[in-house]
XYZ file of C-alpha atoms in Angstrom:
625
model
C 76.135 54.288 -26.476
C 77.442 51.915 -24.176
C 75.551 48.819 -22.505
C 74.596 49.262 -18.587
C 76.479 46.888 -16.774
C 72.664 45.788 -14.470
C 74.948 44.930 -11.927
C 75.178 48.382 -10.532
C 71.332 49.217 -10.230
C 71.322 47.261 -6.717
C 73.748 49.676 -4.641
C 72.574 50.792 -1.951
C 68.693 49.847 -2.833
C 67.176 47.659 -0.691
C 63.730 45.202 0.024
C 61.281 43.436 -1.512
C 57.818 44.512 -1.765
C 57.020 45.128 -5.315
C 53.658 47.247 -7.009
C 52.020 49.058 -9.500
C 49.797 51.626 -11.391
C 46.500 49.567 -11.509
C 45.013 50.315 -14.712
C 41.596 48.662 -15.888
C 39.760 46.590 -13.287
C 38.121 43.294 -14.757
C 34.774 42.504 -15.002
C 33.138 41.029 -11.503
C 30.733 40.771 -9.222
C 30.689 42.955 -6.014
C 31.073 40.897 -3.108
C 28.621 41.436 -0.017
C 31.060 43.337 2.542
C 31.945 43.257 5.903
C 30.023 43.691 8.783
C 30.576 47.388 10.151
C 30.991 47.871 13.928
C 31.055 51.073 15.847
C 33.017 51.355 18.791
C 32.356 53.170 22.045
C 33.563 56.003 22.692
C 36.369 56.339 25.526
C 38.116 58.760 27.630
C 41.550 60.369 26.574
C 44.391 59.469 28.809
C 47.759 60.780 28.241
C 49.385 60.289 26.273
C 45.809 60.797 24.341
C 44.804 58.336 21.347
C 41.302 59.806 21.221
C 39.016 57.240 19.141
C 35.363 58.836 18.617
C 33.065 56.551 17.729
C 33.563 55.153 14.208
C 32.929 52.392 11.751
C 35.766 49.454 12.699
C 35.043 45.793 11.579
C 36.007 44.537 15.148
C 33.448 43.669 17.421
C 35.330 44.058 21.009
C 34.859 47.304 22.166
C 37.880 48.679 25.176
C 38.639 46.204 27.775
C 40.260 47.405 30.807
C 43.516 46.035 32.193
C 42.577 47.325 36.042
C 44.738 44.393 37.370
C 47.956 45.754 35.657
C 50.795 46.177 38.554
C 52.480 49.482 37.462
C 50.209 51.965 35.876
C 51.088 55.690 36.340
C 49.322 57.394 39.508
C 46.171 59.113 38.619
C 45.724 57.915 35.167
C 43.095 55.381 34.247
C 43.510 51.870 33.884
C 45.381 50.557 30.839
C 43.002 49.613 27.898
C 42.762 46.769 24.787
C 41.172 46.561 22.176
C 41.173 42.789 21.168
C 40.976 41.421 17.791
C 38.037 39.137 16.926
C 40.064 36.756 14.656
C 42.882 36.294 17.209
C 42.101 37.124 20.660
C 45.051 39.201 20.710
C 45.335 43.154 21.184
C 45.938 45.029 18.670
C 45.990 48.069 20.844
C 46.973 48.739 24.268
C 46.972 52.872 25.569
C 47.683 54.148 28.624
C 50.732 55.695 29.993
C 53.336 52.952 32.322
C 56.267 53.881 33.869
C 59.772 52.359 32.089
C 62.581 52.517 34.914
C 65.284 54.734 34.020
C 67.625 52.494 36.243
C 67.091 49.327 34.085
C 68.678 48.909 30.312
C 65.706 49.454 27.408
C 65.481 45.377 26.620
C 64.527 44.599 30.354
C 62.458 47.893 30.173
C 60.184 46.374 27.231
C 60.288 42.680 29.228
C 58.973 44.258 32.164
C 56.068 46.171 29.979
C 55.385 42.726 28.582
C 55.252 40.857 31.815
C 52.719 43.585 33.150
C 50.385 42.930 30.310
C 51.113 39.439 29.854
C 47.151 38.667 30.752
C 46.219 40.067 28.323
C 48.454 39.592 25.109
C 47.510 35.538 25.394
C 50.901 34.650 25.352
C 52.816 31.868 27.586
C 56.284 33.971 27.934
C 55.769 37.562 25.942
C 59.405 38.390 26.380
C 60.743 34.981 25.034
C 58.188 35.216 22.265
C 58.694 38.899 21.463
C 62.042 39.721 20.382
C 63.278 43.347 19.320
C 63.649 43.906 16.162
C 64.385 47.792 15.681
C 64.895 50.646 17.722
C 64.126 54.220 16.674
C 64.231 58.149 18.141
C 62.407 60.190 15.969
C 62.396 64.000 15.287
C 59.794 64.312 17.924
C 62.163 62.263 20.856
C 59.675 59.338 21.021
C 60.953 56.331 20.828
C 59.636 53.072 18.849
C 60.078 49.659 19.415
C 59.351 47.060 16.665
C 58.745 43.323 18.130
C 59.118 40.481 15.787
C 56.826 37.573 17.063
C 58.798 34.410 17.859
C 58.276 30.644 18.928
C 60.731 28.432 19.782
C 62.884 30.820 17.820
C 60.736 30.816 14.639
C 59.474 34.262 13.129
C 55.261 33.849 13.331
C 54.784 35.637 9.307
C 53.474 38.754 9.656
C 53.006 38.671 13.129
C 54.975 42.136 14.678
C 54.106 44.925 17.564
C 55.449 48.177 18.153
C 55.494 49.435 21.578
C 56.275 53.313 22.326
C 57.534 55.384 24.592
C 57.769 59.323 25.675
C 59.069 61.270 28.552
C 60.003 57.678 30.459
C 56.743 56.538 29.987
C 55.240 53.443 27.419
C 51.941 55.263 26.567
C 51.034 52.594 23.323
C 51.385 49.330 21.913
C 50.086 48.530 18.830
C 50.190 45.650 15.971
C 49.036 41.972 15.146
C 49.894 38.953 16.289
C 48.998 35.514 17.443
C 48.257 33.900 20.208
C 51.177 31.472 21.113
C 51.645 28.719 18.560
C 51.889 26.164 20.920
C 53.406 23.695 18.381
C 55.283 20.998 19.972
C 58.372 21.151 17.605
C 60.272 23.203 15.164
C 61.850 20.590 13.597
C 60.911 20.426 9.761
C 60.690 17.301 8.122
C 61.398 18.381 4.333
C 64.320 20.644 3.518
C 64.397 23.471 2.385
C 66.017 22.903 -1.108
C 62.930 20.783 -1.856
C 60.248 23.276 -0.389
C 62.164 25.731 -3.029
C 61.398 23.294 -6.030
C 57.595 22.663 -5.093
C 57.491 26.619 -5.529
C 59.677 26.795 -8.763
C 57.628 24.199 -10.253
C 54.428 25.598 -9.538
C 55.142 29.357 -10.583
C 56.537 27.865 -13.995
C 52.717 26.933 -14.659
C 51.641 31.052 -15.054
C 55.552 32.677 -15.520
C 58.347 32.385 -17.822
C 61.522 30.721 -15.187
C 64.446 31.528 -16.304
C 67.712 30.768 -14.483
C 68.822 33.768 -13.723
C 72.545 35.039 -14.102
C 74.333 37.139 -11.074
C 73.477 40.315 -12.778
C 70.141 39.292 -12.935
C 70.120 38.090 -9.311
C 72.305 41.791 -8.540
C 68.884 43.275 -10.548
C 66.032 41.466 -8.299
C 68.085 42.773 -4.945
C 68.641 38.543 -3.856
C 70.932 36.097 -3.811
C 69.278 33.234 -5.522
C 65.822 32.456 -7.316
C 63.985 30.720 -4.785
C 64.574 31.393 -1.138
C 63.145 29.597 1.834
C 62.647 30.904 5.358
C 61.518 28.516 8.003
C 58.560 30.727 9.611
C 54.854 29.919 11.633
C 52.422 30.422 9.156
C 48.478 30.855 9.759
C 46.520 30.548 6.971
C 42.898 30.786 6.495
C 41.814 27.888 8.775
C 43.952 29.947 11.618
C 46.112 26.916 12.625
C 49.482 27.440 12.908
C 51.937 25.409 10.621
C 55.297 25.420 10.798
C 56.142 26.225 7.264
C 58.670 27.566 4.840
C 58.165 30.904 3.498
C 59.799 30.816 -0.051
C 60.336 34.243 -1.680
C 60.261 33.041 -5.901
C 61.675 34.932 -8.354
C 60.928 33.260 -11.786
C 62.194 36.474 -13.749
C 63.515 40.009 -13.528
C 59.617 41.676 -13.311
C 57.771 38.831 -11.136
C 58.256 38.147 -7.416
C 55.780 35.585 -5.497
C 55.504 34.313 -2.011
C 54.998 30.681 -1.418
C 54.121 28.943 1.922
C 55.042 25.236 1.750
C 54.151 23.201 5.162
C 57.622 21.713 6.261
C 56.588 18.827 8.050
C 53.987 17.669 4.905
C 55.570 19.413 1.748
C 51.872 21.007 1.109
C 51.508 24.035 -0.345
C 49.195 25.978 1.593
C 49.348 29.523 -0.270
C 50.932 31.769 -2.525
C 50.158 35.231 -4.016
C 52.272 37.870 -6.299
C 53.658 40.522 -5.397
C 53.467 42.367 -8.317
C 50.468 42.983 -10.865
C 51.911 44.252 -14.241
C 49.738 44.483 -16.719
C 46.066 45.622 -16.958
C 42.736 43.749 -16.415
C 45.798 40.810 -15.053
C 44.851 40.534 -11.767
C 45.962 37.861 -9.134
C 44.395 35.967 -6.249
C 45.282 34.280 -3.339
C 45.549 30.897 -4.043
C 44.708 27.767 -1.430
C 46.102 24.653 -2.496
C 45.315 20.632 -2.403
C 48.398 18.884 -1.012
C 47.860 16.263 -3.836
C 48.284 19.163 -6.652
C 52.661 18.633 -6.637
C 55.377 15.803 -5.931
C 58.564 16.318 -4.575
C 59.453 14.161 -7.987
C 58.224 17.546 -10.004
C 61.185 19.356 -12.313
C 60.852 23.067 -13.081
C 61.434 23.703 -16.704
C 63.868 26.269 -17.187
C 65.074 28.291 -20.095
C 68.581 29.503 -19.850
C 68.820 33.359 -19.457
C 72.043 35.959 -19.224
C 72.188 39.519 -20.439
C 74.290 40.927 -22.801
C 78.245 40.218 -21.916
C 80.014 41.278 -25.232
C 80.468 44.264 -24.384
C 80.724 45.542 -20.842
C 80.800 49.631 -19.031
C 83.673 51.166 -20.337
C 85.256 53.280 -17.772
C 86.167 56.815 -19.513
C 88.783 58.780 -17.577
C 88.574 61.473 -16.671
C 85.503 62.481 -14.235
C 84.598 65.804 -15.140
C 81.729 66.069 -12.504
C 78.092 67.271 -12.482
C 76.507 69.653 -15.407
C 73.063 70.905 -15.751
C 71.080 71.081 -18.785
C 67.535 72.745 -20.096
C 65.481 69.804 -22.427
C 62.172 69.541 -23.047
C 59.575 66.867 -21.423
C 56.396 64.817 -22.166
C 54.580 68.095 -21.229
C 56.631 69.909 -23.516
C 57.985 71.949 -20.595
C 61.310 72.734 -20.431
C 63.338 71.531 -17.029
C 66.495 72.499 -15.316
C 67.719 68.231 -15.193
C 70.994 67.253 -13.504
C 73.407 65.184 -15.653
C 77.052 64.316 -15.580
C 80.316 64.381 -17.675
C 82.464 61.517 -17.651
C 85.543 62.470 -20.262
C 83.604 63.872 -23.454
C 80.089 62.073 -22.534
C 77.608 63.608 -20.210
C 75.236 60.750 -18.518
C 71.231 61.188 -17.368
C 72.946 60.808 -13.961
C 72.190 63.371 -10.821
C 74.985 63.621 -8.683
C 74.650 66.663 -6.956
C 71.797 65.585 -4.082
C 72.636 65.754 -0.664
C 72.640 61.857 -0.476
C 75.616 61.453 -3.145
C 78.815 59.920 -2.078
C 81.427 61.013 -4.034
C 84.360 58.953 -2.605
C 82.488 55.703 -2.920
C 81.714 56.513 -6.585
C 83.197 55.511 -10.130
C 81.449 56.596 -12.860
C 79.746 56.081 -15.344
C 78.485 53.394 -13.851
C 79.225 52.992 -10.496
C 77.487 56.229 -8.827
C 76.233 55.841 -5.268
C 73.237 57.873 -3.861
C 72.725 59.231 -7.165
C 69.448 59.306 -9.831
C 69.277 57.722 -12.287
C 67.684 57.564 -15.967
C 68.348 54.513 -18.421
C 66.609 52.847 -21.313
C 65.425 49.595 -21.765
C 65.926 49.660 -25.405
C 61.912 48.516 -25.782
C 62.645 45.300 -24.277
C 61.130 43.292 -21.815
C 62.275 42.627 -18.391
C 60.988 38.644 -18.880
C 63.119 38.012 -21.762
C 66.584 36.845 -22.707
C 67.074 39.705 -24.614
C 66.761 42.396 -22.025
C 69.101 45.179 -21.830
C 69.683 48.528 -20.452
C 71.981 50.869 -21.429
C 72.555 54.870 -20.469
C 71.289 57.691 -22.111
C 74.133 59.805 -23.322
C 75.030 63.192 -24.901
C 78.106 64.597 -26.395
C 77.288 68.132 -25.557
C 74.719 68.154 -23.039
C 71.756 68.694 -25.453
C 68.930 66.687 -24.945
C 66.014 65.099 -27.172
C 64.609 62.520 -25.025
C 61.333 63.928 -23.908
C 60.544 60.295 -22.571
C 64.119 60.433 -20.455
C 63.543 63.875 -19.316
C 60.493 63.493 -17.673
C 61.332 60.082 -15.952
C 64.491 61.965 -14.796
C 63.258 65.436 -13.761
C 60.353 63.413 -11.917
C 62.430 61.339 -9.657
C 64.586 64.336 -8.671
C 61.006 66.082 -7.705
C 59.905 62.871 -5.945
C 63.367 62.565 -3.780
C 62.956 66.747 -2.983
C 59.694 66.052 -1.514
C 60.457 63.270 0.472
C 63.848 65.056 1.568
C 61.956 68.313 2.255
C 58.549 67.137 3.808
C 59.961 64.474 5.855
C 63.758 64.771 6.576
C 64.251 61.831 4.510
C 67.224 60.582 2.619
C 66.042 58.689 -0.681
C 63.779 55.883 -1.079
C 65.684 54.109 1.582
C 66.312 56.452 4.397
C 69.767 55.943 3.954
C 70.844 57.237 0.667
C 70.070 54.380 -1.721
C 69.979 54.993 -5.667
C 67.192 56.082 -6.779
C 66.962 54.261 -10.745
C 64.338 54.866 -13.360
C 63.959 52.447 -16.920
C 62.079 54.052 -19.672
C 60.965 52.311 -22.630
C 59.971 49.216 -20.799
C 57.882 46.705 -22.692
C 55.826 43.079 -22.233
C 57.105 39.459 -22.554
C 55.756 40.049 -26.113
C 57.320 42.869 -27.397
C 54.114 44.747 -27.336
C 53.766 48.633 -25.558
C 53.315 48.064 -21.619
C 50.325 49.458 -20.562
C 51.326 50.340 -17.336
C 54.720 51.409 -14.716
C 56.032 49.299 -11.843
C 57.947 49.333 -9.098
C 60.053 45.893 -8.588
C 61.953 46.876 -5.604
C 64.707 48.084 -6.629
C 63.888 50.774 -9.638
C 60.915 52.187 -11.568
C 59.927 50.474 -14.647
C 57.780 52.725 -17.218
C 56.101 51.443 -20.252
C 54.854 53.934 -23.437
C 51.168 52.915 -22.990
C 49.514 50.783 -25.004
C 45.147 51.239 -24.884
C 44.736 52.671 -21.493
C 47.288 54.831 -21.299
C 47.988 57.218 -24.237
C 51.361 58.537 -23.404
C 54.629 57.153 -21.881
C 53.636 56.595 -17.962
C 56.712 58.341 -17.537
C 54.674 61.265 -18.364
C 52.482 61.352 -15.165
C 54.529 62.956 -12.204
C 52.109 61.291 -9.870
C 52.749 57.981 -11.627
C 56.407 58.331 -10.745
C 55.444 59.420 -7.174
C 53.356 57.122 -6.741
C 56.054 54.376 -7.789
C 58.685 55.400 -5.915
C 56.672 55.568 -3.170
C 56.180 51.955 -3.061
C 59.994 51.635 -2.447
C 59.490 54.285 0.616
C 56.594 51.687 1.958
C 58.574 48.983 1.951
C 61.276 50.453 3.651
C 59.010 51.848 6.486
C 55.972 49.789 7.454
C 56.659 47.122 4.939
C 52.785 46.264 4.330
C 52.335 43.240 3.079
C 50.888 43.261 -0.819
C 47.194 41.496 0.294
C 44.092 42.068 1.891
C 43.465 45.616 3.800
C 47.621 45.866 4.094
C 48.471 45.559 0.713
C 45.190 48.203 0.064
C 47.222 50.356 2.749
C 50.219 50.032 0.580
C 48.592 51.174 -2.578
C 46.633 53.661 -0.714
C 50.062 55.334 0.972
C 51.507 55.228 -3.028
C 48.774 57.423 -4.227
C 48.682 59.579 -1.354
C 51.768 60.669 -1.614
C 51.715 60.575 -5.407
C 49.154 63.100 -4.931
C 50.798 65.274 -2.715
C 54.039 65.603 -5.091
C 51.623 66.470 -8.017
C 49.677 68.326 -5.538
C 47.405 70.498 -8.087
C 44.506 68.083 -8.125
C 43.011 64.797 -6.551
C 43.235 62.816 -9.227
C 46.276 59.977 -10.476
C 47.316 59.774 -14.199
C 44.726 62.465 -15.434
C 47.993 63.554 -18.169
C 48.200 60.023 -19.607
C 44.731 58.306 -19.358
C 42.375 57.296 -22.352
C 38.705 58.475 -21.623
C 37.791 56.102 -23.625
C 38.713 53.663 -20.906
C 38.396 55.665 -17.830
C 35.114 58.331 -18.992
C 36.869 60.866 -16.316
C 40.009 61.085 -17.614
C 41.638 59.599 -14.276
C 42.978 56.521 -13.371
C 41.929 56.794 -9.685
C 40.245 60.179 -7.496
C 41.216 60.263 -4.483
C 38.158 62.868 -4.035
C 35.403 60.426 -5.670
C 36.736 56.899 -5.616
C 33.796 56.121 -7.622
C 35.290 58.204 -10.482
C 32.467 58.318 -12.102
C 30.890 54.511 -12.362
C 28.611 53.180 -10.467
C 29.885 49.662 -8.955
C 33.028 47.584 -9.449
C 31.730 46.850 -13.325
C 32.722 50.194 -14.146
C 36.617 51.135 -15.172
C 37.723 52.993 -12.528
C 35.427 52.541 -9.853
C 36.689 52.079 -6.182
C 34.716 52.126 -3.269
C 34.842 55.234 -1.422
C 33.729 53.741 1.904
C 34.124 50.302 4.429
C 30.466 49.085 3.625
C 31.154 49.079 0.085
C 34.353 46.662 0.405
C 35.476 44.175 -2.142
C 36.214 40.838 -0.461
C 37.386 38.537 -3.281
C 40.507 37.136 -3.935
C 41.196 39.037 -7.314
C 43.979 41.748 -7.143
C 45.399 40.472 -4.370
C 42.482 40.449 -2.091
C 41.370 43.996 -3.196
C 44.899 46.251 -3.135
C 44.222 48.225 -5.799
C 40.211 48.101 -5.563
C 39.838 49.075 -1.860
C 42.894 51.491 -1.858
C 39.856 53.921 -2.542
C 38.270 53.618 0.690
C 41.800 54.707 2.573
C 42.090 57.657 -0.307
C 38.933 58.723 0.745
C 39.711 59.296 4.123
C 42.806 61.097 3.159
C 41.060 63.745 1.197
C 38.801 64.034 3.698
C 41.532 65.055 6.667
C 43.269 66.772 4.620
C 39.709 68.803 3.528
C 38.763 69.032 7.639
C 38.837 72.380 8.399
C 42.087 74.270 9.136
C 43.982 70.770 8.569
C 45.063 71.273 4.840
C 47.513 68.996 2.946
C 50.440 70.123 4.350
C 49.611 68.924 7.616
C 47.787 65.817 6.581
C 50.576 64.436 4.585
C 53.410 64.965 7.576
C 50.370 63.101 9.640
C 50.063 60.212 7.396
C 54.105 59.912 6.839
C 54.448 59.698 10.719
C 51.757 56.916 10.507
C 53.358 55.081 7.799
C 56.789 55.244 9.500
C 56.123 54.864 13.149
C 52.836 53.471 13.756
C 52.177 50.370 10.794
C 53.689 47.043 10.602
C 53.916 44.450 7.980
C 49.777 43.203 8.872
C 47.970 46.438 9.241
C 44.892 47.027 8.316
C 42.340 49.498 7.957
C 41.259 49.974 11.686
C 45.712 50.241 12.741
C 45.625 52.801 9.829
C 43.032 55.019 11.580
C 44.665 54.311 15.090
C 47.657 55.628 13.790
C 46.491 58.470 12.107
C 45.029 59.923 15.103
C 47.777 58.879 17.345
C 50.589 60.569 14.653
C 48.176 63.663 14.651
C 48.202 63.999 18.522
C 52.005 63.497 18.504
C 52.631 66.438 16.213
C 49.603 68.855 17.129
């Protein structure tokens, strides 16, 4: 068998947002939740975003822009709503004229200038810059807007504005109110805001240096990475800060927010949760805690070199085969025949490039399968290498399934939604089996680390290979769709969006039930035999003491700072409303899904929460129907 040469696993794969199957949720106290708000009622205008009255956490109800200059004839005045926390709008409806005569960027500037009153913001078209452009199927057209000041991204801080038939009929997203800071200028560099980070991660992760096929595996250039951006954190006061993206190892990814005119850290949270009951918080920090005189400790790492990809000449092409899965069914898999090896590699879907492509190794938009070997992803022995065959027969139950379930997972996406791979654009779509912890023991869980799917063989709460599940692998692979759509940001209500979007459409590719990982879950840990239910997010317990329990609606919100501020936890309350759409009458999954795809792709931004989820929703559902 030959090693994997890891450099090849970031083709054509892209971003950065990483997550997980949550598995058992540690023992806490529920947290009083937020206040609950209903708003008012308003009349539809065209186009419609019809908003009955419902339970949102902001207290502004619609605030009409009557002053507004250029408003179409005989429609109402322009509305906001305004965000409590910000004084911003997060939503602006009503239908304005864009002048066909004028180019689209001084189309958007003079939308901008018309609402400048109320988006609080000294120049909106020197502090809004466009980002992306996008038709979609339907002809609308979507504008993303990247918050700016003084040329310096505000973090998290993005709008989309939207147009049909000529006319901007919504703008939608969060941001701030203009900065106002005097000067961009940072005081401490960034190769030094880079080493407060590396030396504080060390403290809870293994930091390795990492070689260039590690760096090739982690989809970045180097291990720490600073980006000089306006941060708010909790007090709301903006700093100018550097935004340092750490990667201390192959499976762990943090943000850290280091102030760059006082070196203080101000915040930092994970972006991936691994292993069970290992949950992360939001941290705050004491500007005292680090020195600038502070050395990370570093072990060296590299992965196997000895012996690197042979190349085997000649390329025979794709062959199919019939092996047996987890499930003990027996699938129809796609491999591939380099000289007299076939490889667990699909080259026959639509997004496959054949005249960029060397094989066995260098396929590009191709699945595929390879095996960790039982080694970790933290350690200096970590290796991958391909799953091969002499004569195409297969007895790799464990390879099968991971295989056969990413080719379902890419159908679906390519069939629902028109879309091509994880990426939109063709991108490899990689699966590692036999994945296991820092200490050699069975991982109790699957990942996604932005760039491939990582499944363990369970350990306690998991009694079978994840690999197993199909809505385990759907719902990992559908982190790398999220990331390369809305991008939500892993904490808070966003990152719950995020891992509320994974199991919806984990659910909808193993579409017989509600539940996730009901094939592979010990009822000794989860009494119901699910992981999650998107049905009855209280799967059976009674508060957030029980294994398994989510809340299933706003007032019963976690609001601590384990898991991320809630991702996993309040993901239930999003899943709810899913299964209840889809469950509304003559709605039905197949039009709920296509509905919460459009919302995910056209209508959410890096900050969303759970109130921009529901105004997209209904504005993706009047779009379509």
């Amino acid at each position: 068998m030959k090693n994997f040469h890891l450099t090849f696993l970031a083709l054509f794969i892209s971003s950065f947002a990483f997550g997980q199957m949550k598995t058992r949720q540690p023992k806490t106290t529920n947290h009083a939740p937020f206040k609950v708000e209903d708003l008012a009622p308003v009349q539809p205008i065209s186009p419609a975003v019809p908003l009955a009255a419902s339970q949102f956490f902001e207290k502004q109800n619609f605030w009409s822009i009557a002053s507004l200059p250029k408003p179409v004839s005989g429609q109402p005045d322009l509305q906001a709503l305004i965000s409590e926390e910000t004084g911003t709008p997060y939503l602006i409806r009503g239908a304005m004229n864009a002048d066909p005569a004028k180019a689209l960027n001084q189309q958007v500037q003079d939308y901008l200038i018309s609402v400048k009153s109320v988006l609080k913001l000294d120049d909106p078209t020197l502090e809004f810059q466009i980002k992306k452009t996008e038709i979609d199927e339907l002809g609308y057209q979507h504008i993303r807007l990247q918050q700016q000041w003084m040329g310096v991204p505000v973090h998290g801080s993005e709008a989309i504005l939207h147009e049909n038939n000529g006319q901007f009929y919504l703008f939608n997203g969060r941001f701030h109110q203009s900065p106002k800071l005097a000067n961009v200028t940072p005081a401490i560099q960034p190769e030094a805001a880079e080493q407060l980070a590396l030396t504080d991660v060390s403290n809870t992760e293994t930091v390795k240096t990492l070689t260039p096929d590690d760096l090739h595996l982690v989809n970045t250039t180097q291990q720490a990475k600073a980006e000089l951006v306006i941060f708010y954190p909790t007090n709301n006061d903006p700093h100018l800060t550097w935004h340092v993206t750490v990667v201390p190892n192959i499976a762990s990814r943090y943000s850290y927010f280091v102030d760059a005119k006082t070196g203080e850290l101000l915040s930092s949270h994970s972006e991936i949760c691994k292993i069970a009951g290992h949950l992360h918080g939001v941290r705050q920090f004491d500007s005292e805690q680090l020195s600038f005189n502070d050395k990370v400790v570093a072990t060296e790492c590299s992965l196997p070199t000895d012996e690197l990809p042979t190349f085997l000449p000649p390329v025979d092409g794709p062959a199919t085969a019939n092996a047996t899965d987890l499930l003990g069914q027996s699938r129809l898999i796609n491999t591939y025949k380099v000289g007299s090896t076939y490889f667990f590699v699909d080259a026959v879907e639509a997004m496959f490039k054949p005249a960029q492509s060397s094989f066995p190794d260098g396929g590009v938009g191709v699945i595929w399968t390879i095996d960790a070997q039982n080694t970790s992803p933290e350690n200096n022995n970590f290796g991958a290498v391909h799953i091969t065959s002499s004569n195409n027969s297969w007895n790799n139950p464990k390879a099968v399934s991971a295989h056969y379930h990413a080719q379902k997972a890419y159908e679906y996406f390519k069939n629902t939604f028109g879309r091509n791979s994880i990426n939109g654009i063709g991108g490899n779509i990689v699966s590692l089996i036999n994945v296991v912890e820092s200490d050699n023991s069975q991982m109790d869980n699957a990942f996604w680390n932005g760039q491939a799917m990582f499944y363990g063989n369970g350990n306690q709460a998991f009694t079978a290979p994840l690999a197993k599940a199909l809505d385990v692998s759907g719902h990992e692979m559908s982190h790398g769709v999220i990331q390369a759509t809305a991008n939500l940001e892993y904490l808070n209500e966003s990152g719950a969006l995020n891992e509320s979007f994974a199991d919806i459409f984990g659910a909808m590719i193993d579409r017989d039930d509600w539940q996730m990982g009901e094939d592979i879950t010990n009822t000794q840990f989860y009494p119901t035999g699910a992981l999650r239910d998107l049905s009855n997010p209280h799967n059976g317990g009674n508060s957030i003491n029980d294994d398994g329990w989510q809340p299933a609606h706003y007032n019963e919100k976690y609001t601590g700072n384990q898991d991320n501020g809630g991702v996993h936890i309040n993901s239930g309350i999003v899943n709810k409303a899913f299964f209840l759409f889809a469950n509304n009458g003559s709605v039905g999954k197949s039009k709920a899904e296509k509905v919460y795809y459009r919302a995910l792709d056209q209508y959410l931004t890096k900050s969303s929460n759970f109130v921009d989820c529901r105004i997209a929703v209904v504005q993706a559902a009047t779009d379509i129907h």
